[in-house]
Amino acid sequence: MSENRPGVTARAPAKVNLLLQVGPLRDDGFHDLVTVFQAVSLHEDVTATPADTWGITVEGAGGTDVSGVPLDGRNLALRAARLLAERAGVEEPVHLHVRKEVPVAGGMAGGSADAAAALVACDALWQLRTGLDGLAALGADLGSDVPFGLHGRTAVGTGRGEQLVPVLTRGAFHWVFVLDDTGLSTPRVFAECDRQRGPGWTGPGADGRLEAVEAALRDGDPRALAAALSNDLADAACALAPQLTRTLDAGRAAGALGAVVSGSGPTVALLAESATAARDVAAVLAPVVGEGRLRTASGPAVGARVLEAVA
């Protein structure tokens, strides 16, 4: 029987890719990436509670549709908890309850945030004191975006995106996210990118995009950052979901400084001058795309952390 003691709730942020450079297809089926992640103030909360058997429940917050979230061994949060237990020699099952604010399959790493929050919650529940680096190493075994969910803030990711270096960032940046009902699988978007490039594509070489993003972040300059936003997967995502091109155009017409497909899509990220400007952009877009498809947020946000013990 499980002990009668409180559970632990941890929170982890969504991410937006300010830059996503995708290298040629490797022999192992992956691509070398250079990306700049920024954590934003849309969150996933995961509560881990001692239980007799492993299990998970999920609820949507703020209208988030969770109908496509698996509730079995495919769920990344449950996999994270079981991996930590296996590596630490813990034999106590937990029940996880996930409160999702991040769009599902939206290119904002909501599943990875679930895994990051589950690692932090279970580490605290079991009093393991694994440390951030140890949890990030486990996270990298689960998915390329999980380590960033643990670290948060702003970072350059290389390799598959899991090798992180923090980026100096001054001030806050304000975003409007436009959600889309189209589910785009990440492998499918990468495959379309490879198809568009054709066989033998070797990459553009050094092009200064990373340096431009880093300079804008260092200066806290939203206009410079808007000009530097870039995603090598955008053309592939728009080819698979052509309405994204219209959303990008509508966002710019609504007053956004810049617009970019987030990760592999289909969420579109719009950068605004200020928090007030972000609300104004959302207000202009609401009659066009529907108010329920809009989220405003700011970044950088902190990484996964414990919120509270839950009786």
Rosetta silent file (secondary structure, phi, psi, omega in degrees, C-alpha in Angstrom):
SEQUENCE: MSENRPGVTARAPAKVNLLLQVGPLRDDGFHDLVTVFQAVSLHEDVTATPADTWGITVEGAGGTDVSGVPLDGRNLALRAARLLAERAGVEEPVHLHVRKEVPVAGGMAGGSADAAAALVACDALWQLRTGLDGLAALGADLGSDVPFGLHGRTAVGTGRGEQLVPVLTRGAFHWVFVLDDTGLSTPRVFAECDRQRGPGWTGPGADGRLEAVEAALRDGDPRALAAALSNDLADAACALAPQLTRTLDAGRAAGALGAVVSGSGPTVALLAESATAARDVAAVLAPVVGEGRLRTASGPAVGARVLEAVA
SCORE:     score description
SCORE:     0.000 S_00000001
   1 L     0.000  145.743  178.253    0.000    0.000    0.000 S_00000001
   2 L   -74.101  151.925  178.297    1.180    3.566   -0.694 S_00000001
   3 L   -70.483  149.390  176.552    2.065    5.794    2.213 S_00000001
   4 L   -87.300   78.964  178.442   -0.473    8.404    3.335 S_00000001
   5 L  -138.860  159.928 -171.838    1.665   11.442    2.601 S_00000001
   6 L   -68.204  155.858  171.566    1.196   14.479    0.398 S_00000001
   7 E   -84.267 -179.267 -179.346    1.996   14.654   -3.261 S_00000001
   8 E  -130.896  134.162  175.898    4.206   17.255   -4.912 S_00000001
   9 E  -107.095  132.230  175.622    3.295   19.643   -7.725 S_00000001
  10 E  -125.210  153.985 -177.658    5.938   20.945  -10.120 S_00000001
  11 E  -124.879  139.533  176.509    5.584   23.423  -12.992 S_00000001
  12 E  -136.109  151.199 -173.314    7.500   23.619  -16.285 S_00000001
  13 E   -93.453  159.063  165.671    7.258   26.134  -19.131 S_00000001
  14 E   -73.866  170.980  177.129    6.457   25.938  -22.826 S_00000001
  15 E  -133.129  156.550  167.815    9.073   27.077  -25.308 S_00000001
  16 E  -125.295  141.748  175.464    9.286   29.041  -28.505 S_00000001
  17 E   -90.726  113.167  176.855   12.132   28.642  -30.987 S_00000001
  18 E   -74.972  -29.901  176.306   13.526   32.054  -31.840 S_00000001
  19 E  -143.184  137.185  173.515   15.848   30.375  -34.301 S_00000001
  20 E  -140.580  102.335  176.448   15.765   26.845  -35.663 S_00000001
  21 E  -101.795  126.133 -175.112   18.541   25.870  -38.066 S_00000001
  22 E  -112.565  120.256 -179.935   18.261   22.309  -39.338 S_00000001
  23 E   -79.954 -179.304  179.656   21.319   20.581  -40.726 S_00000001
  24 E   -62.974  157.728  176.687   21.408   17.801  -43.335 S_00000001
  25 E   -64.354  128.496  179.374   19.868   14.415  -42.608 S_00000001
  26 L   -88.246  167.659  179.092   22.355   12.215  -40.746 S_00000001
  27 L   -62.619  -25.975 -178.765   22.893    8.505  -41.259 S_00000001
  28 L   -87.757    4.609  177.764   21.085    7.815  -37.961 S_00000001
  29 L    90.326   -5.840  177.873   17.941    9.596  -39.167 S_00000001
  30 L   -97.075  175.474  175.637   18.420   12.686  -37.008 S_00000001
  31 E  -126.048  143.129  168.953   19.515   16.216  -37.932 S_00000001
  32 E   -74.146  133.131 -177.529   22.079   18.425  -36.253 S_00000001
  33 E  -117.342  148.720  162.216   20.267   21.480  -34.926 S_00000001
  34 E  -125.910  115.616 -176.552   21.231   24.960  -33.874 S_00000001
  35 E  -137.371  152.751  171.356   18.305   26.507  -32.067 S_00000001
  36 E  -115.403  114.212  177.800   17.596   29.293  -29.628 S_00000001
  37 E   -91.151  142.400  163.484   14.914   28.356  -27.117 S_00000001
  38 E  -128.157  127.154  175.391   13.015   30.834  -25.008 S_00000001
  39 E   -77.625  139.827 -177.080   10.796   29.590  -22.190 S_00000001
  40 E  -126.564  166.104 -169.920    7.466   31.404  -21.985 S_00000001
  41 E   -84.163   41.786  161.708    4.768   31.856  -19.370 S_00000001
  42 E  -109.929  132.103 -166.645    2.482   29.080  -20.548 S_00000001
  43 E  -129.330  159.117  168.999    2.919   26.197  -18.145 S_00000001
  44 E  -115.614  129.955  175.411    2.297   22.550  -17.432 S_00000001
  45 E  -109.313  128.917  179.611    1.633   21.537  -13.805 S_00000001
  46 E  -123.683  124.640  177.168    2.281   17.931  -12.800 S_00000001
  47 E  -107.698  123.226  177.934    1.281   16.541   -9.409 S_00000001
  48 E  -105.835  124.747 -177.152    2.933   13.300   -8.303 S_00000001
  49 E  -128.165  135.931  176.801    1.164   11.390   -5.518 S_00000001
  50 E   -54.934  139.504 -176.118    2.124    8.039   -3.944 S_00000001
  51 L  -147.572  167.055  177.585   -0.081    5.293   -5.336 S_00000001
  52 L   -80.014  -27.832  179.167   -0.492    1.513   -5.407 S_00000001
  53 L  -138.961  157.850  176.566   -0.072    1.402   -9.180 S_00000001
  54 L   -69.621  139.271  177.970    1.359    3.661  -11.861 S_00000001
  55 E  -167.350  168.435 -178.125   -1.200    5.913  -13.515 S_00000001
  56 E  -151.818  141.639  170.712   -1.881    9.304  -15.064 S_00000001
  57 E  -128.270  155.241 -175.858   -4.790   11.700  -15.577 S_00000001
  58 E  -137.870  138.116  172.112   -4.825   14.873  -17.658 S_00000001
  59 E  -130.347  150.880  177.414   -6.945   18.020  -17.668 S_00000001
  60 E   -94.243  141.639  176.723   -6.880   21.013  -19.976 S_00000001
  61 L  -113.444  142.463  176.597   -6.526   24.549  -18.645 S_00000001
  62 L    62.332   30.607  178.019   -7.760   27.662  -20.418 S_00000001
  63 L    86.631    6.022  179.351   -9.535   25.707  -23.119 S_00000001
  64 L   -65.991  127.530  179.636   -6.583   23.476  -24.024 S_00000001
  65 L   -81.808  118.280 -177.820   -7.806   20.351  -25.839 S_00000001
  66 L  -111.022   14.743 -175.460   -6.248   17.273  -24.238 S_00000001
  67 L   -63.239  -24.462 -178.852   -8.235   14.637  -26.130 S_00000001
  68 L   -93.296    5.864 -177.793   -5.121   13.518  -28.008 S_00000001
  69 L   -83.592  123.588  179.697   -2.923   13.023  -24.938 S_00000001
  70 L   -69.279  146.218 -179.696   -2.129    9.325  -24.293 S_00000001
  71 L  -116.193   27.289 -179.515   -2.899    7.969  -20.837 S_00000001
  72 L  -128.740 -156.967 -175.705   -0.723    4.863  -21.089 S_00000001
  73 L   -65.629   -9.270  176.084    2.962    4.027  -21.375 S_00000001
  74 L   -79.115  -16.976 -176.591    3.363    6.368  -24.342 S_00000001
  75 L   -67.480  128.716 -172.595    2.829    9.413  -22.128 S_00000001
  76 H   -68.488  -34.842  178.148    6.131   11.243  -21.724 S_00000001
  77 H   -64.577  -43.957  178.976    5.471   12.374  -18.152 S_00000001
  78 H   -65.860  -40.053  176.051    4.726    8.807  -17.044 S_00000001
  79 H   -61.106  -39.230 -179.964    7.798    7.556  -18.888 S_00000001
  80 H   -63.462  -46.096 -179.319    9.874   10.219  -17.107 S_00000001
  81 H   -62.139  -43.015 -178.191    8.632    9.195  -13.671 S_00000001
  82 H   -70.225  -34.393  177.532    9.265    5.513  -14.324 S_00000001
  83 H   -66.187  -43.609  178.033   12.728    6.187  -15.739 S_00000001
  84 H   -61.738  -42.078  179.085   13.709    8.193  -12.656 S_00000001
  85 H   -62.244  -43.306 -179.633   12.386    5.424  -10.407 S_00000001
  86 H   -62.778  -46.726 -177.090   14.324    2.794  -12.349 S_00000001
  87 H   -68.870  -30.345 -176.570   17.596    4.726  -12.285 S_00000001
  88 H   -95.343   -3.078 -179.493   17.249    5.611   -8.582 S_00000001
  89 L    72.525   27.649  178.823   16.071    2.179   -7.447 S_00000001
  90 L   -89.229  131.958 -178.407   12.698    3.498   -6.234 S_00000001
  91 L  -108.353    9.038 -177.606    9.944    0.879   -6.076 S_00000001
  92 L   -92.417  114.978  175.283    7.078    3.223   -5.110 S_00000001
  93 L   -67.185  160.688  174.190    4.572    3.872   -7.919 S_00000001
  94 E  -132.699  155.751  166.296    3.019    7.300   -8.314 S_00000001
  95 E  -103.283  130.845  177.713   -0.108    8.704   -9.840 S_00000001
  96 E  -104.971  135.495  169.600    0.528   11.755  -12.005 S_00000001
  97 E  -118.875  123.157 -175.605   -2.056   14.436  -12.646 S_00000001
  98 E  -108.750  126.165  173.676   -1.167   16.804  -15.476 S_00000001
  99 E  -108.094  109.440 -170.131   -2.787   20.215  -15.872 S_00000001
 100 E  -100.450  123.397  173.271   -2.000   21.328  -19.426 S_00000001
 101 L  -107.249  -18.390 -176.010   -1.954   24.948  -20.523 S_00000001
 102 L   -87.993  135.889 -179.847    0.342   24.373  -23.506 S_00000001
 103 L   -59.046  141.276 -179.667   -1.277   23.346  -26.818 S_00000001
 104 L   -78.035  134.044  179.661   -0.964   19.646  -27.625 S_00000001
 105 L    52.767   42.665 -176.380    1.213   18.836  -30.671 S_00000001
 106 L  -109.346    5.443 -178.610    1.691   22.555  -31.196 S_00000001
 107 L    78.545   17.621 -179.303    5.464   22.842  -31.546 S_00000001
 108 L  -117.244   12.386  173.565    5.827   24.364  -28.061 S_00000001
 109 L    62.571   39.492  176.951    7.183   21.259  -26.262 S_00000001
 110 H   -63.825  -42.305  177.797    4.194   20.728  -23.999 S_00000001
 111 H   -63.998  -37.869  177.499    4.903   17.006  -23.686 S_00000001
 112 H   -67.764  -36.503  175.337    8.534   17.726  -22.883 S_00000001
 113 H   -63.942  -39.121  175.267    7.425   20.235  -20.241 S_00000001
 114 H   -57.671  -45.357 -179.600    5.241   17.492  -18.736 S_00000001
 115 H   -63.715  -42.763  179.800    8.278   15.217  -18.559 S_00000001
 116 H   -62.384  -45.404  179.675   10.439   17.935  -17.006 S_00000001
 117 H   -65.498  -37.462  178.663    7.802   18.722  -14.378 S_00000001
 118 H   -64.062  -41.279  177.924    7.307   15.007  -13.649 S_00000001
 119 H   -60.706  -45.424 -178.289   11.049   14.548  -13.081 S_00000001
 120 H   -67.858  -42.640 -179.032   11.179   17.485  -10.665 S_00000001
 121 H   -64.587  -45.546 -178.686    8.001   16.468   -8.813 S_00000001
 122 H   -69.840  -36.518  176.879    9.053   12.841   -8.394 S_00000001
 123 H   -59.814  -40.852  178.357   12.594   13.792   -7.414 S_00000001
 124 H   -72.159  -41.401 -178.783   11.144   15.941   -4.627 S_00000001
 125 H   -60.542  -44.017 -177.994    8.523   13.365   -3.622 S_00000001
 126 L   -87.617    0.338  177.711   11.132   10.618   -3.298 S_00000001
 127 L    53.856   48.216 -176.076   13.679   13.022   -1.748 S_00000001
 128 L   -86.529  -30.322 -178.391   16.365   11.957   -4.217 S_00000001
 129 L    54.641   48.909 -176.986   18.150   15.323   -4.622 S_00000001
 130 L   -67.077  -33.888 -177.628   19.319   14.317   -8.097 S_00000001
 131 L    90.306  156.247 -174.786   20.209   17.873   -9.108 S_00000001
 132 H   -61.676  -44.324 -178.056   19.477   19.766  -12.305 S_00000001
 133 H   -63.992  -40.213  178.697   22.311   18.251  -14.336 S_00000001
 134 H   -65.892  -41.335  177.758   21.333   14.715  -13.373 S_00000001
 135 H   -67.099  -38.157  179.306   17.692   15.296  -14.236 S_00000001
 136 H   -65.089  -36.664  177.043   18.667   16.917  -17.536 S_00000001
 137 H   -63.942  -41.262  174.532   20.750   13.863  -18.450 S_00000001
 138 H   -63.812  -41.999 -178.973   17.718   11.666  -17.816 S_00000001
 139 H   -60.118  -37.233 -179.991   15.574   14.097  -19.763 S_00000001
 140 H   -64.262  -26.047  176.051   17.826   13.850  -22.799 S_00000001
 141 H   -73.265  -20.341 -177.231   17.084   10.113  -22.895 S_00000001
 142 H   -92.200  -35.869 -177.408   13.373   10.935  -23.126 S_00000001
 143 L   179.388  153.000 -172.700   13.390   13.700  -25.730 S_00000001
 144 L   -64.649  -28.556 -175.717   15.479   16.498  -27.170 S_00000001
 145 L   -92.068   -8.621 -175.415   13.393   19.306  -25.619 S_00000001
 146 H   -64.558  -43.400  178.729   13.145   17.893  -22.084 S_00000001
 147 H   -57.316  -37.680  179.095   16.476   19.314  -20.814 S_00000001
 148 H   -67.781  -34.771  175.947   15.403   22.814  -21.827 S_00000001
 149 H   -59.466  -30.671  176.848   12.120   22.391  -19.953 S_00000001
 150 H   -76.367  -40.750 -176.542   14.223   21.795  -16.851 S_00000001
 151 H   -80.884  -44.573 -179.583   16.594   24.735  -17.432 S_00000001
 152 E    68.785 -161.679 -178.333   14.167   27.297  -18.860 S_00000001
 153 L    60.221 -128.417 -179.890   14.991   30.961  -19.563 S_00000001
 154 E  -132.014  136.659 -176.612   16.835   31.360  -22.905 S_00000001
 155 E  -154.657  151.718  168.842   19.467   29.014  -24.310 S_00000001
 156 E   -88.192  130.492  176.508   21.205   27.900  -27.468 S_00000001
 157 E  -112.706  134.525  176.704   20.611   24.224  -28.146 S_00000001
 158 E  -128.138 -177.346 -172.108   22.885   22.123  -30.338 S_00000001
 159 E    71.136 -122.831  172.006   23.172   18.442  -31.238 S_00000001
 160 L   -91.049    7.836 -176.743   19.537   17.318  -31.282 S_00000001
 161 L   106.262   -5.485 -173.845   18.752   20.423  -29.226 S_00000001
 162 L   -90.397  -12.898  178.595   19.597   18.822  -25.893 S_00000001
 163 E   -92.924  112.654 -165.822   23.074   20.384  -25.470 S_00000001
 164 E  -114.117  140.176  171.296   22.354   23.765  -23.892 S_00000001
 165 E  -131.112  124.110 -178.906   24.286   26.972  -23.326 S_00000001
 166 E   -61.383  149.721  178.533   22.492   29.899  -21.597 S_00000001
 167 L  -116.280  129.293  175.842   22.074   33.128  -23.571 S_00000001
 168 L   -61.424  124.330 -177.810   22.342   36.544  -21.917 S_00000001
 169 L  -133.924  123.826  177.061   18.902   38.117  -22.232 S_00000001
 170 L  -102.038  136.707  175.579   17.915   41.594  -21.049 S_00000001
 171 L    75.931 -172.394 -179.766   14.313   42.499  -20.369 S_00000001
 172 L  -115.455  152.378  176.766   11.156   40.633  -21.280 S_00000001
 173 E  -120.231  141.734 -168.905    9.719   39.721  -24.667 S_00000001
 174 E  -118.012  131.944 -168.425    5.983   39.584  -25.266 S_00000001
 175 E  -127.045  149.667  164.636    4.238   37.036  -27.444 S_00000001
 176 E  -118.845  127.993  178.848    0.896   36.141  -28.970 S_00000001
 177 E  -109.387  128.794  178.453    0.514   32.469  -29.882 S_00000001
 178 E  -105.387  115.673 -177.348   -2.043   31.430  -32.487 S_00000001
 179 L   -83.407  160.584 -179.284   -3.091   27.820  -32.073 S_00000001
 180 L  -140.398  141.403 -177.869   -4.159   25.558  -34.916 S_00000001
 181 L   -74.448  -15.622 -178.510   -6.307   22.438  -34.921 S_00000001
 182 L   -71.299  122.530  175.187   -4.031   20.713  -37.426 S_00000001
 183 L   -85.854  115.857  177.728   -1.836   18.142  -35.715 S_00000001
 184 L  -107.062  117.448  176.792    1.611   18.199  -37.293 S_00000001
 185 L   -77.543  139.319 -178.604    3.876   15.361  -36.253 S_00000001
 186 H   -58.425  -46.031  179.254    7.490   16.409  -35.856 S_00000001
 187 H   -59.665  -36.374 -179.119    8.887   13.494  -37.941 S_00000001
 188 H   -66.603  -38.760  179.855    6.514   14.338  -40.780 S_00000001
 189 H   -68.404  -42.399  176.755    7.631   17.992  -40.834 S_00000001
 190 H   -62.051  -40.956  179.723   11.304   17.025  -40.836 S_00000001
 191 H   -62.979  -39.671  178.199   10.643   14.546  -43.655 S_00000001
 192 H   -67.318  -37.205  175.465    8.941   17.252  -45.710 S_00000001
 193 H   -60.080  -45.198  178.491   11.901   19.576  -45.059 S_00000001
 194 H   -63.662  -40.064  179.577   14.262   16.884  -46.362 S_00000001
 195 H   -62.806  -43.840 -179.792   12.047   16.314  -49.388 S_00000001
 196 H   -63.485  -36.451 -178.445   12.022   20.020  -50.235 S_00000001
 197 H   -73.922  -32.447 -179.512   15.801   20.216  -49.958 S_00000001
 198 L    85.384  163.483 -178.767   16.382   17.179  -52.121 S_00000001
 199 L   -65.911  144.292  175.693   19.108   14.522  -51.883 S_00000001
 200 L    84.336    2.163  179.277   22.647   15.662  -51.266 S_00000001
 201 L   -64.052  130.836 -174.647   21.741   18.975  -49.622 S_00000001
 202 L  -114.540    0.627  175.461   24.707   19.985  -47.451 S_00000001
 203 L   101.389  160.538 -175.821   23.464   23.160  -45.775 S_00000001
 204 L   -83.509  -10.686 -174.579   23.875   26.912  -46.213 S_00000001
 205 L    78.627 -172.071 -179.121   27.010   27.260  -44.080 S_00000001
 206 L   -65.732  129.101 -177.011   27.544   30.121  -41.631 S_00000001
 207 L  -132.378    3.677  174.660   24.952   32.817  -42.255 S_00000001
 208 L    80.923    2.285 -176.829   24.990   35.051  -39.155 S_00000001
 209 H   -67.044  -41.371  179.899   21.461   34.179  -38.018 S_00000001
 210 H   -62.546  -44.212 -178.768   22.512   32.952  -34.584 S_00000001
 211 H   -62.213  -36.673  179.562   24.637   36.026  -33.967 S_00000001
 212 H   -66.462  -41.119  178.333   21.724   38.300  -34.910 S_00000001
 213 H   -66.180  -44.771 -179.090   19.382   36.592  -32.429 S_00000001
 214 H   -62.198  -40.148  179.856   21.979   36.672  -29.645 S_00000001
 215 H   -65.130  -42.222  179.684   22.663   40.382  -30.216 S_00000001
 216 H   -64.053  -40.872  177.488   18.939   41.231  -30.090 S_00000001
 217 H   -65.583  -43.215 -179.717   18.510   39.274  -26.850 S_00000001
 218 H   -61.639  -36.207 -179.000   21.591   40.846  -25.323 S_00000001
 219 H   -87.189   -8.689 -176.629   20.268   44.322  -26.163 S_00000001
 220 L    63.730   37.157 -171.227   16.704   43.539  -25.082 S_00000001
 221 L  -107.921  102.027 -176.841   15.530   44.816  -28.475 S_00000001
 222 H   -66.444  -31.489  179.504   12.206   43.303  -29.640 S_00000001
 223 H   -68.354  -41.371  177.702   12.389   44.941  -33.076 S_00000001
 224 H   -66.861  -38.480  178.647   15.827   43.478  -33.748 S_00000001
 225 H   -65.789  -40.449  179.254   14.682   40.098  -32.466 S_00000001
 226 H   -58.505  -40.640 -179.763   11.600   40.221  -34.705 S_00000001
 227 H   -69.067  -23.175 -175.017   13.847   40.792  -37.727 S_00000001
 228 H   -96.566   -9.397 -179.531   16.052   37.857  -36.703 S_00000001
 229 L   -56.873  135.108 -175.561   13.327   35.239  -36.072 S_00000001
 230 E  -159.208  141.736 -178.421   13.938   32.249  -38.350 S_00000001
 231 E  -146.239  113.631  179.940   12.827   28.637  -38.678 S_00000001
 232 L   -66.641  -16.725  179.040   14.140   26.207  -41.306 S_00000001
 233 L   -90.154   -4.170 -173.524   11.051   24.026  -40.790 S_00000001
 234 H   -61.717  -44.331 -178.511    8.583   26.810  -41.583 S_00000001
 235 H   -63.269  -39.074  179.034    8.302   26.087  -45.316 S_00000001
 236 H   -66.677  -44.270  179.597    7.727   22.400  -44.614 S_00000001
 237 H   -62.119  -41.839 -179.667    5.107   23.128  -41.949 S_00000001
 238 H   -69.771  -30.487  176.070    3.312   25.582  -44.254 S_00000001
 239 H   -66.925  -37.209 -179.795    3.373   23.062  -47.098 S_00000001
 240 H   -81.036  -26.206  179.932    1.659   20.498  -44.869 S_00000001
 241 L  -137.075   80.080 -171.643   -0.716   23.070  -43.339 S_00000001
 242 L   -58.452  -23.061  179.783   -1.132   25.915  -45.879 S_00000001
 243 H   -64.848  -18.684  179.139   -3.357   27.946  -43.560 S_00000001
 244 H   -63.761  -33.261  176.748   -0.264   28.732  -41.479 S_00000001
 245 H   -61.372  -42.104  178.060    0.905   31.112  -44.216 S_00000001
 246 H   -65.438  -37.599  179.126   -2.349   33.041  -43.845 S_00000001
 247 H   -66.226  -42.181  177.089   -1.938   33.100  -40.060 S_00000001
 248 H   -59.524  -45.650 -179.819    1.600   34.480  -40.357 S_00000001
 249 H   -64.967  -41.242  179.968    0.374   37.197  -42.723 S_00000001
 250 H   -64.325  -37.883  178.623   -2.606   38.013  -40.499 S_00000001
 251 H   -63.400  -44.541  178.063   -0.344   38.359  -37.479 S_00000001
 252 H   -64.000  -41.205  179.785    1.923   40.837  -39.226 S_00000001
 253 H   -65.730  -26.209 -179.831   -1.098   42.771  -40.494 S_00000001
 254 L   -80.803   -4.458  176.265   -2.442   42.902  -36.921 S_00000001
 255 L   112.130    4.413  177.013    0.651   44.758  -35.755 S_00000001
 256 L   -66.633  143.110  177.196    3.079   42.052  -34.688 S_00000001
 257 L   -69.818  -34.737 -178.045    6.731   43.011  -35.069 S_00000001
 258 E  -154.941  158.883 -178.490    7.592   39.518  -36.287 S_00000001
 259 E  -142.113  140.379 -178.512    5.977   36.156  -36.920 S_00000001
 260 E  -153.283  145.258  170.259    7.411   32.647  -36.967 S_00000001
 261 E   -70.264  132.066 -178.664    6.185   29.058  -36.900 S_00000001
 262 L   -82.996  117.112  178.255    7.056   27.653  -33.477 S_00000001
 263 L    58.393 -129.021  178.913    9.254   24.572  -33.800 S_00000001
 264 L   -88.435    6.433  178.582    7.650   22.021  -36.111 S_00000001
 265 L    79.902 -179.793    7.123    4.300   23.836  -35.850 S_00000001
 266 L   -94.838    6.608  178.910    1.462   24.323  -36.177 S_00000001
 267 L   -66.381  137.755  175.482    1.453   27.073  -33.535 S_00000001
 268 E  -105.141  131.986  179.868    2.417   30.500  -34.874 S_00000001
 269 E  -105.198  128.290  179.946    4.358   32.834  -32.571 S_00000001
 270 E  -117.099  125.292 -179.307    3.917   36.591  -32.940 S_00000001
 271 E   -94.913  131.772 -178.346    6.349   38.957  -31.236 S_00000001
 272 E  -115.592  164.891 -177.550    4.967   42.269  -29.974 S_00000001
 273 L   -68.174  -34.512 -173.776    6.574   45.505  -28.773 S_00000001
 274 L  -157.828  175.877  176.642    5.155   45.241  -25.242 S_00000001
 275 H   -63.315  -39.821  177.739    2.584   43.457  -23.116 S_00000001
 276 H   -63.707  -43.483  179.194    0.017   46.084  -24.110 S_00000001
 277 H   -63.222  -36.870  178.122    0.887   45.659  -27.779 S_00000001
 278 H   -62.907  -42.804  177.611    0.513   41.878  -27.445 S_00000001
 279 H   -63.594  -37.817  178.855   -3.002   42.317  -26.068 S_00000001
 280 H   -64.897  -43.319  178.277   -3.783   44.708  -28.940 S_00000001
 281 H   -60.413  -44.868  179.615   -2.534   42.217  -31.539 S_00000001
 282 H   -61.931  -38.871 -179.629   -4.655   39.488  -29.948 S_00000001
 283 H   -65.090  -38.818  178.284   -7.702   41.768  -29.961 S_00000001
 284 H   -68.029  -37.748 -176.627   -7.289   42.469  -33.690 S_00000001
 285 H   -78.110  -24.527 -173.150   -6.817   38.781  -34.466 S_00000001
 286 H   -53.264  -45.490  179.052   -9.698   37.486  -32.332 S_00000001
 287 H   -70.401  -18.653 -176.807  -12.421   38.094  -34.962 S_00000001
 288 H   -85.378  -47.725 -174.343  -10.156   36.607  -37.638 S_00000001
 289 H  -108.832  -14.006 -176.676   -8.959   33.372  -36.024 S_00000001
 290 L    99.678  129.143 -175.801  -11.269   33.050  -33.013 S_00000001
 291 H   -59.767  -33.242 -177.651  -10.511   34.173  -29.470 S_00000001
 292 H   -67.453  -13.968 -179.581  -10.163   30.598  -28.266 S_00000001
 293 H   -94.851    5.865 -174.429   -7.136   30.066  -30.500 S_00000001
 294 E  -113.164  138.979  172.991   -5.107   32.901  -28.955 S_00000001
 295 E  -135.330  137.614  172.368   -2.731   32.912  -25.997 S_00000001
 296 E  -108.509  146.169 -177.808   -0.555   35.770  -24.742 S_00000001
 297 E  -159.577  168.453  176.708    2.634   35.106  -22.793 S_00000001
 298 E  -132.135  161.365  177.713    6.018   36.573  -21.995 S_00000001
 299 E  -147.379  163.561    3.020    9.547   35.247  -21.797 S_00000001
 300 L   -80.497  148.093  175.371   12.017   34.298  -20.598 S_00000001
 301 L  -108.723  157.600 -179.623   10.365   32.132  -17.941 S_00000001
 302 E   -73.955  162.664  179.623   12.136   29.997  -15.366 S_00000001
 303 L   -79.298 -170.517 -174.783   12.560   26.257  -15.804 S_00000001
 304 L   -59.271  138.266 -178.161   10.838   23.402  -14.008 S_00000001
 305 E  -154.343  157.008  176.722   10.403   23.935  -10.286 S_00000001
 306 E   -75.083  133.569  175.319    8.429   22.637   -7.314 S_00000001
 307 E   -94.582  -49.140 -173.857    5.306   24.658   -6.548 S_00000001
 308 E  -168.997  162.117  167.077    3.911   22.958   -3.459 S_00000001
 309 E   -88.967  139.202 -175.801    3.185   19.831   -1.522 S_00000001
 310 E  -115.868  122.261 -178.626   -0.413   18.723   -2.013 S_00000001
 311 L   -69.651    0.000    0.000   -2.288   17.005    0.794 S_00000001
